[in-house]
Amino acid sequence: MERNPDHRAFWALADDFIAEGAVEEGTMMGHHCLRSTRGGGFVATVERSSGHLVVKLPRIRVGELIDAGIGAPFAPAGKVFREWVAVSTEYVSQWESLVGESIEFVSKV
């Protein structure tokens, strides 16, 4: 499966975390994602159509990001995933720290 060239911001960030050994590339729901190298849990992906970052975080943190207007519920096919949040490219400056938070969270689960 090839990486979507429209998602350059995500893959530039992902490649840095991959090079550090924190994550590896995998697949989730039929498209590319990042998985923790400590336990293999899903960490992050990029939405195909919107290009939004989707990260796994504690429910409380997801709620904080949604309440702050930074994130939106991640609800593929209408089902809300409570530990996942979609963050638009408008907040790309926060993506690195959010992926870092996700790596920490997933590694503890």
PDB file of N, CA and C in Angstrom:
ATOM      1  N   MET A   1       0.846  -1.180   0.000  1.00  0.00           N
ATOM      2  CA  MET A   1       0.000   0.000   0.000  1.00  0.00           C
ATOM      3  C   MET A   1       0.892   1.245   0.000  1.00  0.00           C
ATOM      4  N   GLU A   2       0.612   2.157  -0.914  1.00  0.00           N
ATOM      5  CA  GLU A   2       1.405   3.374  -1.018  1.00  0.00           C
ATOM      6  C   GLU A   2       0.866   4.465  -0.105  1.00  0.00           C
ATOM      7  N   ARG A   3       1.784   5.292   0.368  1.00  0.00           N
ATOM      8  CA  ARG A   3       1.395   6.453   1.162  1.00  0.00           C
ATOM      9  C   ARG A   3       0.777   7.509   0.256  1.00  0.00           C
ATOM     10  N   ASN A   4      -0.245   8.180   0.750  1.00  0.00           N
ATOM     11  CA  ASN A   4      -0.899   9.243  -0.004  1.00  0.00           C
ATOM     12  C   ASN A   4      -0.011  10.488   0.028  1.00  0.00           C
ATOM     13  N   PRO A   5       0.420  10.987  -1.136  1.00  0.00           N
ATOM     14  CA  PRO A   5       1.292  12.169  -1.153  1.00  0.00           C
ATOM     15  C   PRO A   5       0.614  13.431  -0.618  1.00  0.00           C
ATOM     16  N   ASP A   6      -0.715  13.436  -0.549  1.00  0.00           N
ATOM     17  CA  ASP A   6      -1.427  14.592   0.012  1.00  0.00           C
ATOM     18  C   ASP A   6      -1.286  14.683   1.530  1.00  0.00           C
ATOM     19  N   HIS A   7      -0.754  13.638   2.137  1.00  0.00           N
ATOM     20  CA  HIS A   7      -0.617  13.597   3.595  1.00  0.00           C
ATOM     21  C   HIS A   7       0.844  13.762   4.020  1.00  0.00           C
ATOM     22  N   ARG A   8       1.565  14.622   3.310  1.00  0.00           N
ATOM     23  CA  ARG A   8       2.992  14.826   3.577  1.00  0.00           C
ATOM     24  C   ARG A   8       3.287  15.232   5.014  1.00  0.00           C
ATOM     25  N   ALA A   9       2.460  16.112   5.579  1.00  0.00           N
ATOM     26  CA  ALA A   9       2.704  16.589   6.952  1.00  0.00           C
ATOM     27  C   ALA A   9       2.678  15.416   7.928  1.00  0.00           C
ATOM     28  N   PHE A  10       1.713  14.521   7.759  1.00  0.00           N
ATOM     29  CA  PHE A  10       1.632  13.356   8.645  1.00  0.00           C
ATOM     30  C   PHE A  10       2.850  12.456   8.466  1.00  0.00           C
ATOM     31  N   TRP A  11       3.219  12.167   7.221  1.00  0.00           N
ATOM     32  CA  TRP A  11       4.308  11.214   6.994  1.00  0.00           C
ATOM     33  C   TRP A  11       5.679  11.776   7.364  1.00  0.00           C
ATOM     34  N   ALA A  12       5.859  13.073   7.257  1.00  0.00           N
ATOM     35  CA  ALA A  12       7.120  13.672   7.717  1.00  0.00           C
ATOM     36  C   ALA A  12       7.259  13.473   9.219  1.00  0.00           C
ATOM     37  N   LEU A  13       6.180  13.721   9.931  1.00  0.00           N
ATOM     38  CA  LEU A  13       6.152  13.514  11.381  1.00  0.00           C
ATOM     39  C   LEU A  13       6.314  12.033  11.711  1.00  0.00           C
ATOM     40  N   ALA A  14       5.570  11.191  11.011  1.00  0.00           N
ATOM     41  CA  ALA A  14       5.627   9.748  11.253  1.00  0.00           C
ATOM     42  C   ALA A  14       7.037   9.213  11.041  1.00  0.00           C
ATOM     43  N   ASP A  15       7.682   9.646   9.979  1.00  0.00           N
ATOM     44  CA  ASP A  15       9.032   9.152   9.690  1.00  0.00           C
ATOM     45  C   ASP A  15      10.014   9.492  10.799  1.00  0.00           C
ATOM     46  N   ASP A  16       9.840  10.659  11.445  1.00  0.00           N
ATOM     47  CA  ASP A  16      10.703  11.010  12.577  1.00  0.00           C
ATOM     48  C   ASP A  16      10.499  10.034  13.736  1.00  0.00           C
ATOM     49  N   PHE A  17       9.258   9.732  14.062  1.00  0.00           N
ATOM     50  CA  PHE A  17       8.973   8.786  15.148  1.00  0.00           C
ATOM     51  C   PHE A  17       9.406   7.368  14.783  1.00  0.00           C
ATOM     52  N   ILE A  18       9.271   7.001  13.517  1.00  0.00           N
ATOM     53  CA  ILE A  18       9.730   5.685  13.059  1.00  0.00           C
ATOM     54  C   ILE A  18      11.245   5.594  13.203  1.00  0.00           C
ATOM     55  N   ALA A  19      11.958   6.643  12.803  1.00  0.00           N
ATOM     56  CA  ALA A  19      13.421   6.660  12.903  1.00  0.00           C
ATOM     57  C   ALA A  19      13.886   6.557  14.352  1.00  0.00           C
ATOM     58  N   GLU A  20      13.116   7.122  15.276  1.00  0.00           N
ATOM     59  CA  GLU A  20      13.451   7.041  16.702  1.00  0.00           C
ATOM     60  C   GLU A  20      13.170   5.657  17.280  1.00  0.00           C
ATOM     61  N   GLY A  21      12.420   4.839  16.541  1.00  0.00           N
ATOM     62  CA  GLY A  21      12.087   3.498  17.020  1.00  0.00           C
ATOM     63  C   GLY A  21      10.862   3.442  17.914  1.00  0.00           C
ATOM     64  N   ALA A  22      10.139   4.559  18.030  1.00  0.00           N
ATOM     65  CA  ALA A  22       8.967   4.601  18.901  1.00  0.00           C
ATOM     66  C   ALA A  22       7.753   3.924  18.281  1.00  0.00           C
ATOM     67  N   VAL A  23       7.652   3.975  16.962  1.00  0.00           N
ATOM     68  CA  VAL A  23       6.518   3.400  16.240  1.00  0.00           C
ATOM     69  C   VAL A  23       7.013   2.712  14.980  1.00  0.00           C
ATOM     70  N   GLU A  24       6.099   1.928  14.414  1.00  0.00           N
ATOM     71  CA  GLU A  24       6.353   1.324  13.108  1.00  0.00           C
ATOM     72  C   GLU A  24       5.108   1.507  12.265  1.00  0.00           C
ATOM     73  N   GLU A  25       5.291   1.443  10.966  1.00  0.00           N
ATOM     74  CA  GLU A  25       4.160   1.599  10.064  1.00  0.00           C
ATOM     75  C   GLU A  25       3.363   0.302  10.013  1.00  0.00           C
ATOM     76  N   GLY A  26       2.055   0.425  10.002  1.00  0.00           N
ATOM     77  CA  GLY A  26       1.184  -0.730   9.904  1.00  0.00           C
ATOM     78  C   GLY A  26      -0.085  -0.345   9.175  1.00  0.00           C
ATOM     79  N   THR A  27      -1.121  -1.142   9.342  1.00  0.00           N
ATOM     80  CA  THR A  27      -2.414  -0.811   8.753  1.00  0.00           C
ATOM     81  C   THR A  27      -3.509  -0.928   9.801  1.00  0.00           C
ATOM     82  N   MET A  28      -4.536  -0.092   9.621  1.00  0.00           N
ATOM     83  CA  MET A  28      -5.685  -0.080  10.510  1.00  0.00           C
ATOM     84  C   MET A  28      -6.897   0.289   9.667  1.00  0.00           C
ATOM     85  N   MET A  29      -7.920  -0.496   9.740  1.00  0.00           N
ATOM     86  CA  MET A  29      -9.138  -0.257   8.961  1.00  0.00           C
ATOM     87  C   MET A  29      -8.818  -0.039   7.479  1.00  0.00           C
ATOM     88  N   GLY A  30      -7.844  -0.767   6.985  1.00  0.00           N
ATOM     89  CA  GLY A  30      -7.528  -0.734   5.568  1.00  0.00           C
ATOM     90  C   GLY A  30      -6.649   0.402   5.095  1.00  0.00           C
ATOM     91  N   HIS A  31      -6.089   1.194   6.015  1.00  0.00           N
ATOM     92  CA  HIS A  31      -5.144   2.216   5.564  1.00  0.00           C
ATOM     93  C   HIS A  31      -3.995   2.359   6.553  1.00  0.00           C
ATOM     94  N   HIS A  32      -2.986   3.079   6.110  1.00  0.00           N
ATOM     95  CA  HIS A  32      -1.751   3.211   6.881  1.00  0.00           C
ATOM     96  C   HIS A  32      -1.990   3.783   8.272  1.00  0.00           C
ATOM     97  N   CYS A  33      -1.180   3.311   9.218  1.00  0.00           N
ATOM     98  CA  CYS A  33      -1.229   3.848  10.569  1.00  0.00           C
ATOM     99  C   CYS A  33       0.144   3.702  11.202  1.00  0.00           C
ATOM    100  N   LEU A  34       0.258   4.210  12.408  1.00  0.00           N
ATOM    101  CA  LEU A  34       1.447   4.014  13.221  1.00  0.00           C
ATOM    102  C   LEU A  34       1.064   3.122  14.390  1.00  0.00           C
ATOM    103  N   ARG A  35       1.945   2.159  14.670  1.00  0.00           N
ATOM    104  CA  ARG A  35       1.749   1.243  15.805  1.00  0.00           C
ATOM    105  C   ARG A  35       2.936   1.383  16.730  1.00  0.00           C
ATOM    106  N   SER A  36       2.683   1.288  18.007  1.00  0.00           N
ATOM    107  CA  SER A  36       3.739   1.356  19.005  1.00  0.00           C
ATOM    108  C   SER A  36       4.669   0.158  18.864  1.00  0.00           C
ATOM    109  N   THR A  37       5.957   0.400  18.983  1.00  0.00           N
ATOM    110  CA  THR A  37       6.911  -0.709  18.998  1.00  0.00           C
ATOM    111  C   THR A  37       6.959  -1.349  20.374  1.00  0.00           C
ATOM    112  N   ARG A  38       6.319  -0.717  21.355  1.00  0.00           N
ATOM    113  CA  ARG A  38       6.207  -1.272  22.709  1.00  0.00           C
ATOM    114  C   ARG A  38       4.796  -1.798  22.912  1.00  0.00           C
ATOM    115  N   GLY A  39       4.526  -2.963  22.412  1.00  0.00           N
ATOM    116  CA  GLY A  39       3.213  -3.568  22.598  1.00  0.00           C
ATOM    117  C   GLY A  39       2.369  -3.650  21.344  1.00  0.00           C
ATOM    118  N   GLY A  40       2.699  -2.884  20.327  1.00  0.00           N
ATOM    119  CA  GLY A  40       2.014  -2.994  19.053  1.00  0.00           C
ATOM    120  C   GLY A  40       0.678  -2.308  18.926  1.00  0.00           C
ATOM    121  N   GLY A  41       0.256  -1.551  19.939  1.00  0.00           N
ATOM    122  CA  GLY A  41      -1.037  -0.883  19.864  1.00  0.00           C
ATOM    123  C   GLY A  41      -1.065   0.225  18.832  1.00  0.00           C
ATOM    124  N   PHE A  42      -2.255   0.521  18.330  1.00  0.00           N
ATOM    125  CA  PHE A  42      -2.428   1.592  17.358  1.00  0.00           C
ATOM    126  C   PHE A  42      -2.202   2.939  18.031  1.00  0.00           C
ATOM    127  N   VAL A  43      -1.467   3.812  17.365  1.00  0.00           N
ATOM    128  CA  VAL A  43      -1.127   5.130  17.899  1.00  0.00           C
ATOM    129  C   VAL A  43      -1.813   6.243  17.119  1.00  0.00           C
ATOM    130  N   ALA A  44      -1.634   6.251  15.812  1.00  0.00           N
ATOM    131  CA  ALA A  44      -2.144   7.359  15.000  1.00  0.00           C
ATOM    132  C   ALA A  44      -2.326   6.935  13.556  1.00  0.00           C
ATOM    133  N   THR A  45      -3.147   7.695  12.882  1.00  0.00           N
ATOM    134  CA  THR A  45      -3.335   7.532  11.447  1.00  0.00           C
ATOM    135  C   THR A  45      -3.734   8.891  10.885  1.00  0.00           C
ATOM    136  N   VAL A  46      -3.955   8.932   9.600  1.00  0.00           N
ATOM    137  CA  VAL A  46      -4.420  10.152   8.955  1.00  0.00           C
ATOM    138  C   VAL A  46      -5.683   9.797   8.175  1.00  0.00           C
ATOM    139  N   GLU A  47      -6.712  10.618   8.343  1.00  0.00           N
ATOM    140  CA  GLU A  47      -7.962  10.361   7.623  1.00  0.00           C
ATOM    141  C   GLU A  47      -7.730  10.540   6.128  1.00  0.00           C
ATOM    142  N   ARG A  48      -8.208   9.573   5.376  1.00  0.00           N
ATOM    143  CA  ARG A  48      -7.985   9.577   3.930  1.00  0.00           C
ATOM    144  C   ARG A  48      -8.503  10.836   3.252  1.00  0.00           C
ATOM    145  N   SER A  49      -9.731  11.195   3.497  1.00  0.00           N
ATOM    146  CA  SER A  49     -10.338  12.298   2.755  1.00  0.00           C
ATOM    147  C   SER A  49      -9.959  13.678   3.275  1.00  0.00           C
ATOM    148  N   SER A  50      -9.912  13.836   4.578  1.00  0.00           N
ATOM    149  CA  SER A  50      -9.674  15.165   5.154  1.00  0.00           C
ATOM    150  C   SER A  50      -8.205  15.470   5.399  1.00  0.00           C
ATOM    151  N   GLY A  51      -7.396  14.427   5.593  1.00  0.00           N
ATOM    152  CA  GLY A  51      -6.001  14.637   5.958  1.00  0.00           C
ATOM    153  C   GLY A  51      -5.799  14.949   7.425  1.00  0.00           C
ATOM    154  N   HIS A  52      -6.865  14.817   8.222  1.00  0.00           N
ATOM    155  CA  HIS A  52      -6.763  15.084   9.660  1.00  0.00           C
ATOM    156  C   HIS A  52      -5.956  13.992  10.355  1.00  0.00           C
ATOM    157  N   LEU A  53      -5.198  14.405  11.356  1.00  0.00           N
ATOM    158  CA  LEU A  53      -4.505  13.464  12.229  1.00  0.00           C
ATOM    159  C   LEU A  53      -5.543  12.808  13.130  1.00  0.00           C
ATOM    160  N   VAL A  54      -5.434  11.500  13.305  1.00  0.00           N
ATOM    161  CA  VAL A  54      -6.302  10.778  14.227  1.00  0.00           C
ATOM    162  C   VAL A  54      -5.391  10.066  15.213  1.00  0.00           C
ATOM    163  N   VAL A  55      -5.532  10.391  16.507  1.00  0.00           N
ATOM    164  CA  VAL A  55      -4.662   9.817  17.531  1.00  0.00           C
ATOM    165  C   VAL A  55      -5.473   9.176  18.643  1.00  0.00           C
ATOM    166  N   LYS A  56      -4.865   8.162  19.244  1.00  0.00           N
ATOM    167  CA  LYS A  56      -5.481   7.486  20.384  1.00  0.00           C
ATOM    168  C   LYS A  56      -4.946   8.120  21.667  1.00  0.00           C
ATOM    169  N   LEU A  57      -5.869   8.572  22.511  1.00  0.00           N
ATOM    170  CA  LEU A  57      -5.525   9.241  23.765  1.00  0.00           C
ATOM    171  C   LEU A  57      -6.540   8.833  24.832  1.00  0.00           C
ATOM    172  N   PRO A  58      -6.237   9.094  26.099  1.00  0.00           N
ATOM    173  CA  PRO A  58      -7.223   8.813  27.147  1.00  0.00           C
ATOM    174  C   PRO A  58      -8.515   9.593  26.888  1.00  0.00           C
ATOM    175  N   ARG A  59      -9.630   9.014  27.274  1.00  0.00           N
ATOM    176  CA  ARG A  59     -10.934   9.646  27.039  1.00  0.00           C
ATOM    177  C   ARG A  59     -10.989  11.075  27.559  1.00  0.00           C
ATOM    178  N   ILE A  60     -10.413  11.299  28.719  1.00  0.00           N
ATOM    179  CA  ILE A  60     -10.432  12.646  29.301  1.00  0.00           C
ATOM    180  C   ILE A  60      -9.696  13.630  28.401  1.00  0.00           C
ATOM    181  N   ARG A  61      -8.560  13.222  27.884  1.00  0.00           N
ATOM    182  CA  ARG A  61      -7.777  14.090  27.002  1.00  0.00           C
ATOM    183  C   ARG A  61      -8.532  14.340  25.690  1.00  0.00           C
ATOM    184  N   VAL A  62      -9.164  13.311  25.153  1.00  0.00           N
ATOM    185  CA  VAL A  62      -9.979  13.479  23.947  1.00  0.00           C
ATOM    186  C   VAL A  62     -11.048  14.539  24.199  1.00  0.00           C
ATOM    187  N   GLY A  63     -11.730  14.447  25.340  1.00  0.00           N
ATOM    188  CA  GLY A  63     -12.752  15.428  25.697  1.00  0.00           C
ATOM    189  C   GLY A  63     -12.195  16.839  25.799  1.00  0.00           C
ATOM    190  N   GLU A  64     -11.007  16.968  26.386  1.00  0.00           N
ATOM    191  CA  GLU A  64     -10.372  18.289  26.498  1.00  0.00           C
ATOM    192  C   GLU A  64     -10.111  18.889  25.123  1.00  0.00           C
ATOM    193  N   LEU A  65      -9.592  18.087  24.215  1.00  0.00           N
ATOM    194  CA  LEU A  65      -9.286  18.578  22.868  1.00  0.00           C
ATOM    195  C   LEU A  65     -10.555  18.961  22.108  1.00  0.00           C
ATOM    196  N   ILE A  66     -11.603  18.183  22.290  1.00  0.00           N
ATOM    197  CA  ILE A  66     -12.880  18.504  21.643  1.00  0.00           C
ATOM    198  C   ILE A  66     -13.459  19.777  22.238  1.00  0.00           C
ATOM    199  N   ASP A  67     -13.450  19.880  23.568  1.00  0.00           N
ATOM    200  CA  ASP A  67     -13.987  21.068  24.240  1.00  0.00           C
ATOM    201  C   ASP A  67     -13.227  22.330  23.853  1.00  0.00           C
ATOM    202  N   ALA A  68     -11.913  22.206  23.617  1.00  0.00           N
ATOM    203  CA  ALA A  68     -11.091  23.351  23.236  1.00  0.00           C
ATOM    204  C   ALA A  68     -11.245  23.712  21.760  1.00  0.00           C
ATOM    205  N   GLY A  69     -11.968  22.895  21.008  1.00  0.00           N
ATOM    206  CA  GLY A  69     -12.151  23.161  19.590  1.00  0.00           C
ATOM    207  C   GLY A  69     -10.989  22.729  18.727  1.00  0.00           C
ATOM    208  N   ILE A  70     -10.038  22.031  19.324  1.00  0.00           N
ATOM    209  CA  ILE A  70      -8.855  21.565  18.590  1.00  0.00           C
ATOM    210  C   ILE A  70      -9.147  20.253  17.874  1.00  0.00           C
ATOM    211  N   GLY A  71      -9.960  19.418  18.501  1.00  0.00           N
ATOM    212  CA  GLY A  71     -10.261  18.109  17.945  1.00  0.00           C
ATOM    213  C   GLY A  71     -11.746  17.907  17.723  1.00  0.00           C
ATOM    214  N   ALA A  72     -12.026  16.842  16.994  1.00  0.00           N
ATOM    215  CA  ALA A  72     -13.410  16.441  16.744  1.00  0.00           C
ATOM    216  C   ALA A  72     -13.512  14.954  17.027  1.00  0.00           C
ATOM    217  N   PRO A  73     -14.695  14.487  17.405  1.00  0.00           N
ATOM    218  CA  PRO A  73     -14.842  13.051  17.633  1.00  0.00           C
ATOM    219  C   PRO A  73     -14.478  12.272  16.366  1.00  0.00           C
ATOM    220  N   PHE A  74     -13.818  11.157  16.544  1.00  0.00           N
ATOM    221  CA  PHE A  74     -13.507  10.271  15.426  1.00  0.00           C
ATOM    222  C   PHE A  74     -14.613   9.240  15.375  1.00  0.00           C
ATOM    223  N   ALA A  75     -15.389   9.273  14.301  1.00  0.00           N
ATOM    224  CA  ALA A  75     -16.561   8.414  14.207  1.00  0.00           C
ATOM    225  C   ALA A  75     -16.710   7.832  12.803  1.00  0.00           C
ATOM    226  N   PRO A  76     -15.821   6.912  12.437  1.00  0.00           N
ATOM    227  CA  PRO A  76     -15.978   6.299  11.121  1.00  0.00           C
ATOM    228  C   PRO A  76     -17.275   5.500  11.074  1.00  0.00           C
ATOM    229  N   ALA A  77     -17.989   5.633   9.984  1.00  0.00           N
ATOM    230  CA  ALA A  77     -19.269   4.936   9.793  1.00  0.00           C
ATOM    231  C   ALA A  77     -20.266   5.248  10.907  1.00  0.00           C
ATOM    232  N   GLY A  78     -20.121   6.425  11.560  1.00  0.00           N
ATOM    233  CA  GLY A  78     -21.066   6.858  12.567  1.00  0.00           C
ATOM    234  C   GLY A  78     -20.842   6.343  13.970  1.00  0.00           C
ATOM    235  N   LYS A  79     -19.873   5.475  14.176  1.00  0.00           N
ATOM    236  CA  LYS A  79     -19.597   4.938  15.509  1.00  0.00           C
ATOM    237  C   LYS A  79     -18.446   5.733  16.141  1.00  0.00           C
ATOM    238  N   VAL A  80     -18.717   6.398  17.249  1.00  0.00           N
ATOM    239  CA  VAL A  80     -17.700   7.212  17.923  1.00  0.00           C
ATOM    240  C   VAL A  80     -16.711   6.305  18.657  1.00  0.00           C
ATOM    241  N   PHE A  81     -15.443   6.528  18.396  1.00  0.00           N
ATOM    242  CA  PHE A  81     -14.371   5.841  19.112  1.00  0.00           C
ATOM    243  C   PHE A  81     -13.923   6.792  20.221  1.00  0.00           C
ATOM    244  N   ARG A  82     -14.251   6.462  21.462  1.00  0.00           N
ATOM    245  CA  ARG A  82     -14.067   7.390  22.583  1.00  0.00           C
ATOM    246  C   ARG A  82     -12.616   7.704  22.922  1.00  0.00           C
ATOM    247  N   GLU A  83     -11.708   6.848  22.565  1.00  0.00           N
ATOM    248  CA  GLU A  83     -10.296   7.109  22.849  1.00  0.00           C
ATOM    249  C   GLU A  83      -9.542   7.602  21.619  1.00  0.00           C
ATOM    250  N   TRP A  84     -10.261   8.087  20.632  1.00  0.00           N
ATOM    251  CA  TRP A  84      -9.656   8.604  19.406  1.00  0.00           C
ATOM    252  C   TRP A  84     -10.207   9.988  19.124  1.00  0.00           C
ATOM    253  N   VAL A  85      -9.339  10.863  18.623  1.00  0.00           N
ATOM    254  CA  VAL A  85      -9.746  12.221  18.278  1.00  0.00           C
ATOM    255  C   VAL A  85      -9.128  12.591  16.931  1.00  0.00           C
ATOM    256  N   ALA A  86      -9.878  13.325  16.128  1.00  0.00           N
ATOM    257  CA  ALA A  86      -9.396  13.820  14.838  1.00  0.00           C
ATOM    258  C   ALA A  86      -8.994  15.283  15.007  1.00  0.00           C
ATOM    259  N   VAL A  87      -7.784  15.606  14.553  1.00  0.00           N
ATOM    260  CA  VAL A  87      -7.260  16.959  14.698  1.00  0.00           C
ATOM    261  C   VAL A  87      -6.933  17.487  13.299  1.00  0.00           C
ATOM    262  N   SER A  88      -7.555  18.592  12.937  1.00  0.00           N
ATOM    263  CA  SER A  88      -7.426  19.108  11.577  1.00  0.00           C
ATOM    264  C   SER A  88      -6.028  19.640  11.298  1.00  0.00           C
ATOM    265  N   THR A  89      -5.777  19.836  10.020  1.00  0.00           N
ATOM    266  CA  THR A  89      -4.486  20.378   9.588  1.00  0.00           C
ATOM    267  C   THR A  89      -4.298  21.814  10.071  1.00  0.00           C
ATOM    268  N   GLU A  90      -5.367  22.452  10.480  1.00  0.00           N
ATOM    269  CA  GLU A  90      -5.277  23.795  11.056  1.00  0.00           C
ATOM    270  C   GLU A  90      -4.382  23.788  12.303  1.00  0.00           C
ATOM    271  N   TYR A  91      -4.322  22.644  12.983  1.00  0.00           N
ATOM    272  CA  TYR A  91      -3.539  22.509  14.211  1.00  0.00           C
ATOM    273  C   TYR A  91      -2.311  21.616  14.011  1.00  0.00           C
ATOM    274  N   VAL A  92      -1.767  21.624  12.798  1.00  0.00           N
ATOM    275  CA  VAL A  92      -0.625  20.759  12.490  1.00  0.00           C
ATOM    276  C   VAL A  92       0.556  21.031  13.422  1.00  0.00           C
ATOM    277  N   SER A  93       0.659  22.241  13.945  1.00  0.00           N
ATOM    278  CA  SER A  93       1.761  22.567  14.861  1.00  0.00           C
ATOM    279  C   SER A  93       1.674  21.765  16.158  1.00  0.00           C
ATOM    280  N   GLN A  94       0.512  21.200  16.463  1.00  0.00           N
ATOM    281  CA  GLN A  94       0.340  20.417  17.680  1.00  0.00           C
ATOM    282  C   GLN A  94       0.418  18.910  17.430  1.00  0.00           C
ATOM    283  N   TRP A  95       0.496  18.517  16.186  1.00  0.00           N
ATOM    284  CA  TRP A  95       0.486  17.094  15.854  1.00  0.00           C
ATOM    285  C   TRP A  95       1.623  16.321  16.505  1.00  0.00           C
ATOM    286  N   GLU A  96       2.818  16.859  16.478  1.00  0.00           N
ATOM    287  CA  GLU A  96       3.965  16.133  17.040  1.00  0.00           C
ATOM    288  C   GLU A  96       3.755  15.824  18.516  1.00  0.00           C
ATOM    289  N   SER A  97       3.323  16.811  19.282  1.00  0.00           N
ATOM    290  CA  SER A  97       3.128  16.568  20.714  1.00  0.00           C
ATOM    291  C   SER A  97       1.972  15.603  20.949  1.00  0.00           C
ATOM    292  N   LEU A  98       0.938  15.658  20.123  1.00  0.00           N
ATOM    293  CA  LEU A  98      -0.191  14.743  20.284  1.00  0.00           C
ATOM    294  C   LEU A  98       0.199  13.310  19.948  1.00  0.00           C
ATOM    295  N   VAL A  99       1.006  13.130  18.916  1.00  0.00           N
ATOM    296  CA  VAL A  99       1.487  11.772  18.607  1.00  0.00           C
ATOM    297  C   VAL A  99       2.370  11.282  19.751  1.00  0.00           C
ATOM    298  N   GLY A 100       3.200  12.149  20.307  1.00  0.00           N
ATOM    299  CA  GLY A 100       4.013  11.777  21.468  1.00  0.00           C
ATOM    300  C   GLY A 100       3.159  11.351  22.648  1.00  0.00           C
ATOM    301  N   GLU A 101       2.087  12.101  22.920  1.00  0.00           N
ATOM    302  CA  GLU A 101       1.151  11.726  23.998  1.00  0.00           C
ATOM    303  C   GLU A 101       0.532  10.365  23.710  1.00  0.00           C
ATOM    304  N   SER A 102       0.175  10.146  22.471  1.00  0.00           N
ATOM    305  CA  SER A 102      -0.438   8.886  22.101  1.00  0.00           C
ATOM    306  C   SER A 102       0.511   7.717  22.282  1.00  0.00           C
ATOM    307  N   ILE A 103       1.752   7.901  21.899  1.00  0.00           N
ATOM    308  CA  ILE A 103       2.755   6.836  22.075  1.00  0.00           C
ATOM    309  C   ILE A 103       2.868   6.473  23.547  1.00  0.00           C
ATOM    310  N   GLU A 104       2.939   7.479  24.401  1.00  0.00           N
ATOM    311  CA  GLU A 104       3.025   7.233  25.850  1.00  0.00           C
ATOM    312  C   GLU A 104       1.785   6.500  26.355  1.00  0.00           C
ATOM    313  N   PHE A 105       0.618   6.949  25.928  1.00  0.00           N
ATOM    314  CA  PHE A 105      -0.632   6.344  26.363  1.00  0.00           C
ATOM    315  C   PHE A 105      -0.728   4.891  25.907  1.00  0.00           C
ATOM    316  N   VAL A 106      -0.480   4.657  24.653  1.00  0.00           N
ATOM    317  CA  VAL A 106      -0.606   3.310  24.099  1.00  0.00           C
ATOM    318  C   VAL A 106       0.415   2.356  24.731  1.00  0.00           C
ATOM    319  N   SER A 107       1.582   2.875  25.052  1.00  0.00           N
ATOM    320  CA  SER A 107       2.630   2.039  25.651  1.00  0.00           C
ATOM    321  C   SER A 107       2.286   1.612  27.076  1.00  0.00           C
ATOM    322  N   LYS A 108       1.411   2.369  27.746  1.00  0.00           N
ATOM    323  CA  LYS A 108       1.007   2.049  29.114  1.00  0.00           C
ATOM    324  C   LYS A 108      -0.182   1.097  29.176  1.00  0.00           C
ATOM    325  N   VAL A 109      -0.953   1.053  28.099  1.00  0.00           N
ATOM    326  CA  VAL A 109      -2.185   0.254  28.086  1.00  0.00           C
ATOM    327  C   VAL A 109      -1.881  -1.231  28.095  1.00  0.00           C
TER     328      VAL A 109
END
